[in-house]
Coordinates of C-alpha atoms in Angstrom, one line a residue:
Chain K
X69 CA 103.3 7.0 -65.2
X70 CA 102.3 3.7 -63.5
X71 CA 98.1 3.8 -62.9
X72 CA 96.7 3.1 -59.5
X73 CA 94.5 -0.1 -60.4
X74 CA 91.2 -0.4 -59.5
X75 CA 89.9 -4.0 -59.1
X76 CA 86.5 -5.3 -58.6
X77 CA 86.7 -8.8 -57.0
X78 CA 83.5 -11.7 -57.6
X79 CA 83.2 -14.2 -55.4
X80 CA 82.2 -17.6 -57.2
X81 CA 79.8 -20.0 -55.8
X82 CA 79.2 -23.6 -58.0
X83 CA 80.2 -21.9 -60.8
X84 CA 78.2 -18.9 -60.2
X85 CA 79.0 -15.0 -58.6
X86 CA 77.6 -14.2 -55.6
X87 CA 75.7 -11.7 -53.3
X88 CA 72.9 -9.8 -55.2
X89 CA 73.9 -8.7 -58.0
X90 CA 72.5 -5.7 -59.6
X91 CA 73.5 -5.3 -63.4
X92 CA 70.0 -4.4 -65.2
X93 CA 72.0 -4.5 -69.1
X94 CA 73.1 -8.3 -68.9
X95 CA 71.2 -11.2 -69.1
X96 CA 72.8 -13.1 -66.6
X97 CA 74.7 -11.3 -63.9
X98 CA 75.3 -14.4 -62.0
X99 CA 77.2 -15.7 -65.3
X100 CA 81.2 -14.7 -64.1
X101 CA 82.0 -14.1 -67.8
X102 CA 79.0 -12.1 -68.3
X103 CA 79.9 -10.0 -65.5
X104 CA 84.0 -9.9 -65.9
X105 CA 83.1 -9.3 -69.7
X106 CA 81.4 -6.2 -68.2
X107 CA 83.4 -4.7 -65.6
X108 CA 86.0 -5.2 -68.8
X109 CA 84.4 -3.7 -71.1
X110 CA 84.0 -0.6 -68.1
X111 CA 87.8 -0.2 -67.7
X112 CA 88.2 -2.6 -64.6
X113 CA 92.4 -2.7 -64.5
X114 CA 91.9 -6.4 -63.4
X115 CA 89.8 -8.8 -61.9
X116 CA 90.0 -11.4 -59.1
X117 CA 88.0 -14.1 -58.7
X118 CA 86.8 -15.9 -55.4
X119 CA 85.9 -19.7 -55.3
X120 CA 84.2 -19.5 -51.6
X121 CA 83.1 -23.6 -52.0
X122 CA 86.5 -24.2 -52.6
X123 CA 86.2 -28.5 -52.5
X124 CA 88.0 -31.1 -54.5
X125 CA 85.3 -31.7 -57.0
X126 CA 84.4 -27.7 -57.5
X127 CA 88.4 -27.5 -58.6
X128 CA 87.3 -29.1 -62.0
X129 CA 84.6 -27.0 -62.4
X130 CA 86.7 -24.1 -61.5
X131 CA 89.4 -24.7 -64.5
X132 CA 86.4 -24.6 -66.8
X133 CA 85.5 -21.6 -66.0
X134 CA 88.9 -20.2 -65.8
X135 CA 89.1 -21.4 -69.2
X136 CA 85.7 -19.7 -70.6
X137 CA 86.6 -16.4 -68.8
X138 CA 90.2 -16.3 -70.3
X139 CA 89.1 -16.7 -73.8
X140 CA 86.6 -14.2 -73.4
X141 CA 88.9 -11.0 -71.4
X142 CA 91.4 -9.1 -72.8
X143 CA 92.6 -7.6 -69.3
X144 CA 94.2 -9.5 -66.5
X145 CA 92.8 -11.9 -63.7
X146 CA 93.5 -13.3 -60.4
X147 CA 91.8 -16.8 -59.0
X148 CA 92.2 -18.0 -55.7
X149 CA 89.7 -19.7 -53.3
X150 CA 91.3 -23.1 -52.2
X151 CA 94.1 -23.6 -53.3
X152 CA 96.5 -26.3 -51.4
X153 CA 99.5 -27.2 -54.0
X154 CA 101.7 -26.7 -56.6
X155 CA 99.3 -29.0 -59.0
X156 CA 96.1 -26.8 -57.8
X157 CA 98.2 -23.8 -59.5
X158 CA 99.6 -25.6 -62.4
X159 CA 95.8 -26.2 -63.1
X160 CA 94.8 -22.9 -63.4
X161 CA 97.8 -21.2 -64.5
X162 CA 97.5 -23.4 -68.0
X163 CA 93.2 -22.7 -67.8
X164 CA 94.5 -19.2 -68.4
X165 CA 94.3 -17.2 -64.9
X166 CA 97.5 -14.6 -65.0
X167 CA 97.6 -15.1 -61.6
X168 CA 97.0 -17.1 -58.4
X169 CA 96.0 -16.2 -54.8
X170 CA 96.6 -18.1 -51.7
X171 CA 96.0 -17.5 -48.4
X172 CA 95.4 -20.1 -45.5
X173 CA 97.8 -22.3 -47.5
X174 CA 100.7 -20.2 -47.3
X175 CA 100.6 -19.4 -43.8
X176 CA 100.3 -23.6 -42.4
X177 CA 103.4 -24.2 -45.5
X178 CA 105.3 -21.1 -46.5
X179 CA 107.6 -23.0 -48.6
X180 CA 104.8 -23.2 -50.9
X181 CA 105.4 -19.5 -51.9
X182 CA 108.8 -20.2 -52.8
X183 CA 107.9 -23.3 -54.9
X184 CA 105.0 -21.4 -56.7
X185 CA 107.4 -18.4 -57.5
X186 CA 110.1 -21.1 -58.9
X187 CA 108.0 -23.1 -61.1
X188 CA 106.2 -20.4 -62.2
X189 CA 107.2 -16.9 -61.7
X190 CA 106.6 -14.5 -58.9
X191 CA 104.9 -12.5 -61.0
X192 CA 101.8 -15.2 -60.5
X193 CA 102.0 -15.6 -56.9
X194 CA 99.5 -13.3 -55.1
X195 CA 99.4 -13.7 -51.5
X196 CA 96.2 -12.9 -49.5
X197 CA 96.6 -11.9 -46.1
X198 CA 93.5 -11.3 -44.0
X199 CA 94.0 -8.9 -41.2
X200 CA 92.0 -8.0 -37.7
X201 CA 93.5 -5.2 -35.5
X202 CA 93.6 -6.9 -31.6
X203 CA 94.4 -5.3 -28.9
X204 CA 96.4 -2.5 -30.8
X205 CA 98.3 -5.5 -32.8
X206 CA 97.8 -6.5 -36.4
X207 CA 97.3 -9.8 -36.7
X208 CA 96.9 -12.4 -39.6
X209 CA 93.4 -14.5 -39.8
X210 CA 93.1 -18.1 -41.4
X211 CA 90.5 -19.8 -42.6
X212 CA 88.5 -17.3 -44.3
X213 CA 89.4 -15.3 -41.3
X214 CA 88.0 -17.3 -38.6
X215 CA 91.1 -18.8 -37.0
X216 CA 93.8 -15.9 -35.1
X217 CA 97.2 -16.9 -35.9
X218 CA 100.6 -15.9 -34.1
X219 CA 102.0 -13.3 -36.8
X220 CA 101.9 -10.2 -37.1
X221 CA 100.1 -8.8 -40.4
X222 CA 103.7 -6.5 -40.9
X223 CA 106.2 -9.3 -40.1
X224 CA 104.2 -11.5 -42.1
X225 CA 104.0 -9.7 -45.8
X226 CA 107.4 -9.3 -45.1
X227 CA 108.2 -13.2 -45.0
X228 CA 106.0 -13.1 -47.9
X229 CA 108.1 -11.0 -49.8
X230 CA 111.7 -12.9 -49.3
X231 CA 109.4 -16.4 -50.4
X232 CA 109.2 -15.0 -53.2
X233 CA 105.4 -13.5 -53.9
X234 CA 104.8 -11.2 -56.5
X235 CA 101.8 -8.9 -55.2
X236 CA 99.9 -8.9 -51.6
X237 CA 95.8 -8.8 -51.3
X238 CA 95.7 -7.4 -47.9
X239 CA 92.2 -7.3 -46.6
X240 CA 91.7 -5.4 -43.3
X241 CA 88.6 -7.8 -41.5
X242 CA 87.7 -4.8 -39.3
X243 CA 86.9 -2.7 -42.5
X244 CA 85.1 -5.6 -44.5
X245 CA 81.7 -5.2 -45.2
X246 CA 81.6 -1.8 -43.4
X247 CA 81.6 0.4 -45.8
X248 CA 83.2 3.1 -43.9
X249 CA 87.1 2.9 -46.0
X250 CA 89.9 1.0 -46.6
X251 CA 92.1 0.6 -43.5
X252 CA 94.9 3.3 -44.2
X253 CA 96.2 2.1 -41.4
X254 CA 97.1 -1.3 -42.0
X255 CA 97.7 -0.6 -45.7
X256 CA 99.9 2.2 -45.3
X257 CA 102.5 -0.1 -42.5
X258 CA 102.4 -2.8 -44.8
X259 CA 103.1 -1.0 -48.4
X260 CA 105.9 1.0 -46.4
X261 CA 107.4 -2.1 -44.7
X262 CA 107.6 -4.1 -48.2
X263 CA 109.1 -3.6 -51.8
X264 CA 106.3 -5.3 -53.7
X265 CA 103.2 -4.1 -55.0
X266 CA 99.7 -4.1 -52.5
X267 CA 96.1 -3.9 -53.1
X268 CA 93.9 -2.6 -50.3
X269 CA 90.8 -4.3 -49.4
X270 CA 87.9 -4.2 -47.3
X271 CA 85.5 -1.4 -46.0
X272 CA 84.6 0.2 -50.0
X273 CA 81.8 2.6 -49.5
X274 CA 82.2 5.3 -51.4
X275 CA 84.3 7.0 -54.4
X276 CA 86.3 9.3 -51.6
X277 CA 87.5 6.1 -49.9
X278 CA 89.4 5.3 -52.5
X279 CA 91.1 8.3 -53.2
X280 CA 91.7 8.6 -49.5
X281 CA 93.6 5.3 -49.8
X282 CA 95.3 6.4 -52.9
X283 CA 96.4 9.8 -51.0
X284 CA 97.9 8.5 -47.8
X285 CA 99.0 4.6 -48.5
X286 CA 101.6 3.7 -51.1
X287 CA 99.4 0.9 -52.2
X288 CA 99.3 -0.4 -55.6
X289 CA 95.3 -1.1 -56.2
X290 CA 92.1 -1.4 -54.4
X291 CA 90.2 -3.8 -54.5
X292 CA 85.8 -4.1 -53.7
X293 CA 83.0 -6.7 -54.3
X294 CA 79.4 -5.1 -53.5
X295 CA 79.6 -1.4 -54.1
X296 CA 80.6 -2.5 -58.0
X297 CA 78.3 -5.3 -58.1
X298 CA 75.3 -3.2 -56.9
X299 CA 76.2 -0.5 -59.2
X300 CA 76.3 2.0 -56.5
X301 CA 80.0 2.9 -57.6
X302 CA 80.5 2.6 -61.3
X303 CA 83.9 2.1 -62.6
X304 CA 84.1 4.9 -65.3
X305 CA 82.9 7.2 -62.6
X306 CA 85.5 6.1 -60.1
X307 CA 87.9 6.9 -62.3
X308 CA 86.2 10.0 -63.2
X309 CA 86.5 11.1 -59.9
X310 CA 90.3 9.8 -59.2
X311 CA 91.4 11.8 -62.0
X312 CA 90.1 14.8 -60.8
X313 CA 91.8 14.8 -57.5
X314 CA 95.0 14.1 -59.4
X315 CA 95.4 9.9 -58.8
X316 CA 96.9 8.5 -61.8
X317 CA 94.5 6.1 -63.5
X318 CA 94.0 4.1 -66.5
X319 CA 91.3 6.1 -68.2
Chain H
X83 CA 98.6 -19.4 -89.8
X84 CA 100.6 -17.7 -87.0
X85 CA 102.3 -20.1 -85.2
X86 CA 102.6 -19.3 -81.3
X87 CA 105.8 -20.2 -79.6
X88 CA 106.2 -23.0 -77.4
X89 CA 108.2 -23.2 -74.7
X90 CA 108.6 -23.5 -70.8
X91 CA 107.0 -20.1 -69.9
X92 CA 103.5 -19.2 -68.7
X93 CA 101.1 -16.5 -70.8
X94 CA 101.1 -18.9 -74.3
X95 CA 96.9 -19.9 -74.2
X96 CA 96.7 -16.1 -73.8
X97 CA 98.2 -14.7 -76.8
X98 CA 96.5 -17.8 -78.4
X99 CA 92.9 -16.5 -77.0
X100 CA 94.1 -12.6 -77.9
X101 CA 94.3 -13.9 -81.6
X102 CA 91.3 -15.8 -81.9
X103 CA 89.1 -12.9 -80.8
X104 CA 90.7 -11.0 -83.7
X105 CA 89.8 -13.7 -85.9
X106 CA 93.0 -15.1 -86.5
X107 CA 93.9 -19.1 -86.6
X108 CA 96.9 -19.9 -84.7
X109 CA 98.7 -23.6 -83.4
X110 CA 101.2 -23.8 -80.8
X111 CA 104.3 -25.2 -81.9
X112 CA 108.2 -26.0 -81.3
X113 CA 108.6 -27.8 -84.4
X114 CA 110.8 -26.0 -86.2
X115 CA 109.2 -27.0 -89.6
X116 CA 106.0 -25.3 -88.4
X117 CA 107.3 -22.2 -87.4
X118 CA 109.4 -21.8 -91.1
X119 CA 106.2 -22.5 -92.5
X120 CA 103.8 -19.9 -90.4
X121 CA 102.9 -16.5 -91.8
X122 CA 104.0 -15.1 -88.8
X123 CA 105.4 -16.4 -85.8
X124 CA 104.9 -14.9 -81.5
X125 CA 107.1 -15.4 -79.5
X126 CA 105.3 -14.7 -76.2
X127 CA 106.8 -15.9 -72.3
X128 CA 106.0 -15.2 -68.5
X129 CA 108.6 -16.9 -66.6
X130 CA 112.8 -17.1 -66.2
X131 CA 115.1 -16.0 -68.8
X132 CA 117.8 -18.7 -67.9
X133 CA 115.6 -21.9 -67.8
X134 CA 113.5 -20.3 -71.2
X135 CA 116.9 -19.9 -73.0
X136 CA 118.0 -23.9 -71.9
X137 CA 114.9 -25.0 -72.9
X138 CA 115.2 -22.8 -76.9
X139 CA 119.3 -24.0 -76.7
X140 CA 118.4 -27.8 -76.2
X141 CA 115.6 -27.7 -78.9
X142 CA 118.1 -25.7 -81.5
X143 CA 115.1 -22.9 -81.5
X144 CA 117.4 -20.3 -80.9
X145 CA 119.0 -20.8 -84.3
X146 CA 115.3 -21.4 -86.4
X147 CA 114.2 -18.2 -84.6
X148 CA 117.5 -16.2 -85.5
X149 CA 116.8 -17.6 -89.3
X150 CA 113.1 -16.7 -89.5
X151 CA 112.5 -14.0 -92.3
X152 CA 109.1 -13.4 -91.9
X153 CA 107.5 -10.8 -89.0
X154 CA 108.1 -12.3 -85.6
X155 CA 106.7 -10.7 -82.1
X156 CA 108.3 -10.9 -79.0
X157 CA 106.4 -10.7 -76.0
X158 CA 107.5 -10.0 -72.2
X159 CA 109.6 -12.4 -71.6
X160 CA 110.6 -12.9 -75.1
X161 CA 110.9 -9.7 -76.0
X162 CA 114.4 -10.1 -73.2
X163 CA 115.6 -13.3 -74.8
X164 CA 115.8 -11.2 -78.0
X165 CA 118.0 -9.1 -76.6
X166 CA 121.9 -10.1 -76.1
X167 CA 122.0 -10.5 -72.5
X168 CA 120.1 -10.4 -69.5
X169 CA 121.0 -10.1 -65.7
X170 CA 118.8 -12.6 -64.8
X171 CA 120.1 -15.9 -64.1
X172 CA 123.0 -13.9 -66.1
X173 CA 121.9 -15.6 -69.4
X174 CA 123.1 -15.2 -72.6
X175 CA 120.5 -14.2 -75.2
X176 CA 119.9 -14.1 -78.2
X177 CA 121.2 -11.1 -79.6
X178 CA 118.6 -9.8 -82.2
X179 CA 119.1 -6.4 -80.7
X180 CA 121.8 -4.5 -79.2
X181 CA 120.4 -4.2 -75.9
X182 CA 121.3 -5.7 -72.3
X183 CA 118.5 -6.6 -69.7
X184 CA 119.1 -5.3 -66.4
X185 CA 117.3 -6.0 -63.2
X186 CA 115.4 -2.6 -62.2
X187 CA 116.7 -0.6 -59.1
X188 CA 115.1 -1.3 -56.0
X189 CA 114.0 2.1 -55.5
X190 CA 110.2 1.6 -56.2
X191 CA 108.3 -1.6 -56.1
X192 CA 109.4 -4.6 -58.0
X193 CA 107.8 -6.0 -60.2
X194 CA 106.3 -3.1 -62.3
X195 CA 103.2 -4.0 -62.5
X196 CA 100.0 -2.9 -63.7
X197 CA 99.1 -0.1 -66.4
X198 CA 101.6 2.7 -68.0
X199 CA 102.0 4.7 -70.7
X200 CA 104.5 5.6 -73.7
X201 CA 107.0 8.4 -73.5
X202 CA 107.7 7.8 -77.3
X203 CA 106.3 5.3 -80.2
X204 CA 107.6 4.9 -83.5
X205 CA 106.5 2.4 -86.7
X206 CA 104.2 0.2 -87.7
X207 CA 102.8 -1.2 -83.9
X208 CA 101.8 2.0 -82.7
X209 CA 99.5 3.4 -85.5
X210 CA 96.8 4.7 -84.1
X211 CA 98.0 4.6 -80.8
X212 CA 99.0 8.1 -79.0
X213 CA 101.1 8.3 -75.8
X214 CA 98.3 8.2 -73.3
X215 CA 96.9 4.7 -73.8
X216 CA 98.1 2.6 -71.2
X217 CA 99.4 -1.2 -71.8
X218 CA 99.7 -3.7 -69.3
X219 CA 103.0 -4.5 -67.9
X220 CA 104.3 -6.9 -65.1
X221 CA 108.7 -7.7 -65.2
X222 CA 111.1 -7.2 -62.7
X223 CA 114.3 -6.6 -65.7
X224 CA 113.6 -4.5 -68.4
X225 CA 115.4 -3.9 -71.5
X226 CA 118.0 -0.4 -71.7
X227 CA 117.1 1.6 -74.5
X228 CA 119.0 1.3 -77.4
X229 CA 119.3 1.9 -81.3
X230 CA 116.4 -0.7 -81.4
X231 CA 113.8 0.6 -79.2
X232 CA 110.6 1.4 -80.6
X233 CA 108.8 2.4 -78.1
X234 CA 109.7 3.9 -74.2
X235 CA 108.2 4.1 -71.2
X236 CA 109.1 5.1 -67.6
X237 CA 109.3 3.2 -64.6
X238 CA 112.2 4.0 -62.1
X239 CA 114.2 4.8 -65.4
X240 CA 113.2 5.1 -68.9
X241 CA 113.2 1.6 -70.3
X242 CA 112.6 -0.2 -73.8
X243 CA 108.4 -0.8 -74.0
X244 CA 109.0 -1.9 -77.7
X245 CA 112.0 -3.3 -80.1
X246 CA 112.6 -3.6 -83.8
X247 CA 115.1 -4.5 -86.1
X248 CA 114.2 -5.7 -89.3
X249 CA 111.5 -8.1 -89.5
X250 CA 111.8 -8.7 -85.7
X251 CA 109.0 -6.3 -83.2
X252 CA 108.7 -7.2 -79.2
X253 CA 106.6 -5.0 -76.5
X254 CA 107.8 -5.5 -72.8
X255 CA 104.4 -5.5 -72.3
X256 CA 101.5 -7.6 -73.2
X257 CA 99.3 -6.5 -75.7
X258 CA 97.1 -9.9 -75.5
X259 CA 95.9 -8.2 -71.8
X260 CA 96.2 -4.5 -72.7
X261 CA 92.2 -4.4 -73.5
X262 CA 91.4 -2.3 -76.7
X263 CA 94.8 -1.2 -76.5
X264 CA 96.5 -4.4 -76.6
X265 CA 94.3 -5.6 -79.0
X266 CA 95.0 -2.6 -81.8
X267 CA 98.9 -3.4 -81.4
X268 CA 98.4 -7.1 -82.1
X269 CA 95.9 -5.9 -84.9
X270 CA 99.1 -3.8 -86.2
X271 CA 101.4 -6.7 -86.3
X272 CA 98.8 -9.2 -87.7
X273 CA 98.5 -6.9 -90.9
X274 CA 102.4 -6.1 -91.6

């Protein structure tokens, strides 16, 4: 049976992970290869990672590390942060990342979902969508989720789809940073409304949000930053816990 | 040496990495020469069955890789082109074994992607591996199960996971990003 994923996500700054991290048993938990090493030696089903500088001369710096971290895991990994053109995937793609997100790219040129997907295979092309419930309506966020734009979230992944994209990372930006679950709201329209696979995002707290999201939303994965990274939520447990209340997971 | 497959599909620097955390030296080639000469040759592939098989077809790979006597792996991607014919792009293949590639119903989401296990194994791959270990899979065709098929797995439909004939293995999977997993099946093919 296909496992529900579970996916912890670092964000990368200069090279480094982010936001206080709290892994007593490595030397260097601000190392991304360290930790990614970690989380796969733990039974993370994949990771993504984050550029949040995201300029021209961190790109550079950001195939290195891509490089360092693919020779080092043995489970698969997403990299987005960024990313403008065909070239900025190419330069990843050949570092070693399995896959590649974009986000604020997509939505100003959609076509670039379709050229991703036909040089390289949709099976690469991850689409983030960030999400913010207005006035009853779902609608998409730009630029790291600052800037409203005119679709809706629904109508959106499903553009997405027909482009051509492989996988949607949809983040609900009322849930972020909340800790109080995964929108099953959002993430249950959108995994209904589409044919590919989704991972949920945003508003982590605790092991029961996950299942909950497992229990009433078709989606794929789920996806959290600081509950792993503090340790609050360990993977093994997680999946521990999934198991016993019957989600299928890669134990 | 094992000699890695090059060709116009994504995923090669992985298997590449996968073998040198086992130990194992490797070059990636598509000179024919060095793949006659390799111990053992991988034929690993992300990407489209039709431009892949152009790309073999111009180079005259496909016959070298027909000719090659010694253990070969098929990966993903190449596992399909092994096969004699696949729905995508409808491309003829290769033919190694009797099995046609199909696109899967669109009754579940497409691709299948993420972790599953085995409903059977058989031979050499799989010692030491039981049904429950999951390996990584992401495709959108899969391979019908045939007199061939080593290994099964369900998605939608049972499908192929695993080929043989002869001196010729493949996993619809990848083992280079199946974890401990992966990494015991490649350890099974590197010692045939």
């Amino acid at each position: 049976m296909l496992k529900r994923r579970i996916i912890p996500c670092l964000d990368i700054k200069d090279g480094r992970t982010v936001k206080g991290i709290n892994f007593i048993n490595l030397r260097d938990a601000g190392d991304p290869v360290e930790l990614a090493k970690e989380y796969a030696r733990q039974g993370a089903d994949e990771l993504v990672f984050l550029d949040i500088t995201a300029t021209i001369e961190n790109r550079k710096a950001l195939a290195g590390l891509v490089e360092r971290i693919a020779a080092e895991i043995n489970i698969p990994f997403t990299v987005g942060g960024g990313i403008d053109t065909i070239e900025d995937v190419s330069i990843l793609l050949k570092a070693g990342a399995d896959k590649v997100t974009v986000n604020s790219s997509a939505v100003k040129r959609p076509e670039l979902i379709s050229e991703m997907a036909g040089e390289f295979g949709s099976q690469c092309v991850v689409v983030a969508i960030d999400t913010k419930l207005i006035d009853g309506e779902w609608i998409v966020f730009v630029n790291g989720g600052r800037t409203p734009v005119e679709y809706k979230t629904a109508a959106w992944a499903r553009r997405v789809e027909e482009l051509g994209a492989g996988e949607i990372l949809l983040t609900s930006m009322n849930n972020d940073g909340t800790r109080s679950g995964f929108s099953i709201d959002i993430t249950g329209e959108v995994s209904r409304s589409i044919n590919i696979p989704v991972i949920a995002s945003g508003g982590a707290g605790t092991m029961e949000h996950f299942s909950e999201v497992f229990f009433n939303t078709a989606c794929s994965a789920a996806l959290a930053a600081s509950i792993f990274h503090f340790g609050e939520i360990t993977i093994p447990d997680l999946k521990k816990y999934l198991h016993k209340e019957n989600i299928s997971v890669r134990l | 040496m094992i000699a890695i497959l090059k060709y116009n599909a994504g995923n090669i620097k992985s298997v590449q990495n996968a073998l040198t955390r086992l130990g194992y030296e490797s070059i990636i080639t598509d000179d024919p020469e060095e793949l006659m000469k390799a111990e053992k040759v991988i034929f690993p592939g992300v990407g489209e069955a039709g431009s892949a098989m152009h790309y073999l077809l111009e180079r005259g790979l496909d016959k070298t890789i027909i000719s090659l006597k010694k253990p070969v792996l098929g990966i993903c991607l190449g596992m399909q082109l092994m096969c004699r014919h696949s729905e995508e792009a409808d491309t003829r293949c290769l033919g190694i074994f009797d099995a046609d590639v199909k696109l899967f119903p669109p009754v579940d989401k497409i691709p299948h992607m993420g972790w599953n296990n085995f409903l059977t194994i058989k031979g050499e791959l799989y010692k030491g591996i039981s049904l429950e270990d999951d390996v990584y899979f992401v495709h959108s065709y899969y391979s019908e199960i045939s007199s061939c098929t080593s290994a099964t797995c369900d998605y939608i439909l049972p499908f192929s996971a695993s080929m043989q004939s002869g001196n010729f293995y493949a996993t619809q999977f990848h083992p280079e990003k199946s974890a401990g997993v992966g990494e015991k099946i490649l350890q099974n093919f590197l010692e045939i």
